[in-house]
């Protein structure tokens, strides 16, 4: 022990601070690694933290398993804040041209949960140029307009998830979904 210790000291003295950092990182031996400070000492705890965080995140999203994933439908969207529960209402309003996605390129709420038989009314804010409401499955499609106060309605009788977009702004994140429950 004493021998290798003094040998290290000798190396350190000869090679300078940079070499001490590298050497301490390799051996990982307690006090000496801490004394070496900077480089090697800091990177080791950081790399053990990263997997711990990932595990926490994974557990978190699993516990929210009630939330539909939508297959990444709402990825890269600034205004998506989960599915808003609007069950218990026969009519639900969604703003078209709400603030979001670097302008007025959002539906608000982006995703709503409604009872079967609910009528969703999309109401145009008049902001962010012309928008429309277009179902991915083609089951409904509104006019393309920028007129403030314009509305488009669709009554959802069948349970399921209905994704829709604003055709010109879908790539910017102007996407929505109606989740219809029984
Ligand atoms: Cu739009």
PDB file of C-alpha atoms and ligand atoms in Angstrom, residues 96-97 104-107 128-132 144 166-170 174, ligand 1:
ATOM      1  CA  UNK A  96     -59.335  27.033 -33.308  1.00  0.00           C
ATOM      2  CA  UNK A  97     -56.356  29.366 -33.618  1.00  0.00           C
ATOM      3  CA  UNK A 104     -51.879  31.060 -32.990  1.00  0.00           C
ATOM      4  CA  UNK A 105     -51.526  27.581 -34.372  1.00  0.00           C
ATOM      5  CA  UNK A 106     -53.209  25.529 -31.706  1.00  0.00           C
ATOM      6  CA  UNK A 107     -56.455  23.887 -30.724  1.00  0.00           C
ATOM      7  CA  UNK A 128     -53.186  32.805 -36.945  1.00  0.00           C
ATOM      8  CA  UNK A 129     -54.624  33.063 -40.485  1.00  0.00           C
ATOM      9  CA  UNK A 130     -56.913  30.416 -41.955  1.00  0.00           C
ATOM     10  CA  UNK A 131     -57.474  27.095 -40.244  1.00  0.00           C
ATOM     11  CA  UNK A 132     -59.636  24.050 -40.666  1.00  0.00           C
ATOM     12  CA  UNK A 144     -60.963  26.526 -44.275  1.00  0.00           C
ATOM     13  CA  UNK A 166     -55.522  21.837 -39.171  1.00  0.00           C
ATOM     14  CA  UNK A 167     -54.340  20.888 -42.638  1.00  0.00           C
ATOM     15  CA  UNK A 168     -51.961  23.820 -43.314  1.00  0.00           C
ATOM     16  CA  UNK A 169     -50.526  23.911 -39.772  1.00  0.00           C
ATOM     17  CA  UNK A 170     -50.404  20.266 -38.703  1.00  0.00           C
ATOM     18  CA  UNK A 174     -51.789  22.183 -34.783  1.00  0.00           C
TER      19      UNK A 174
HETATM   20 CU1  LIG B   1     -54.266  26.207 -38.661  1.00  0.00          CU
END
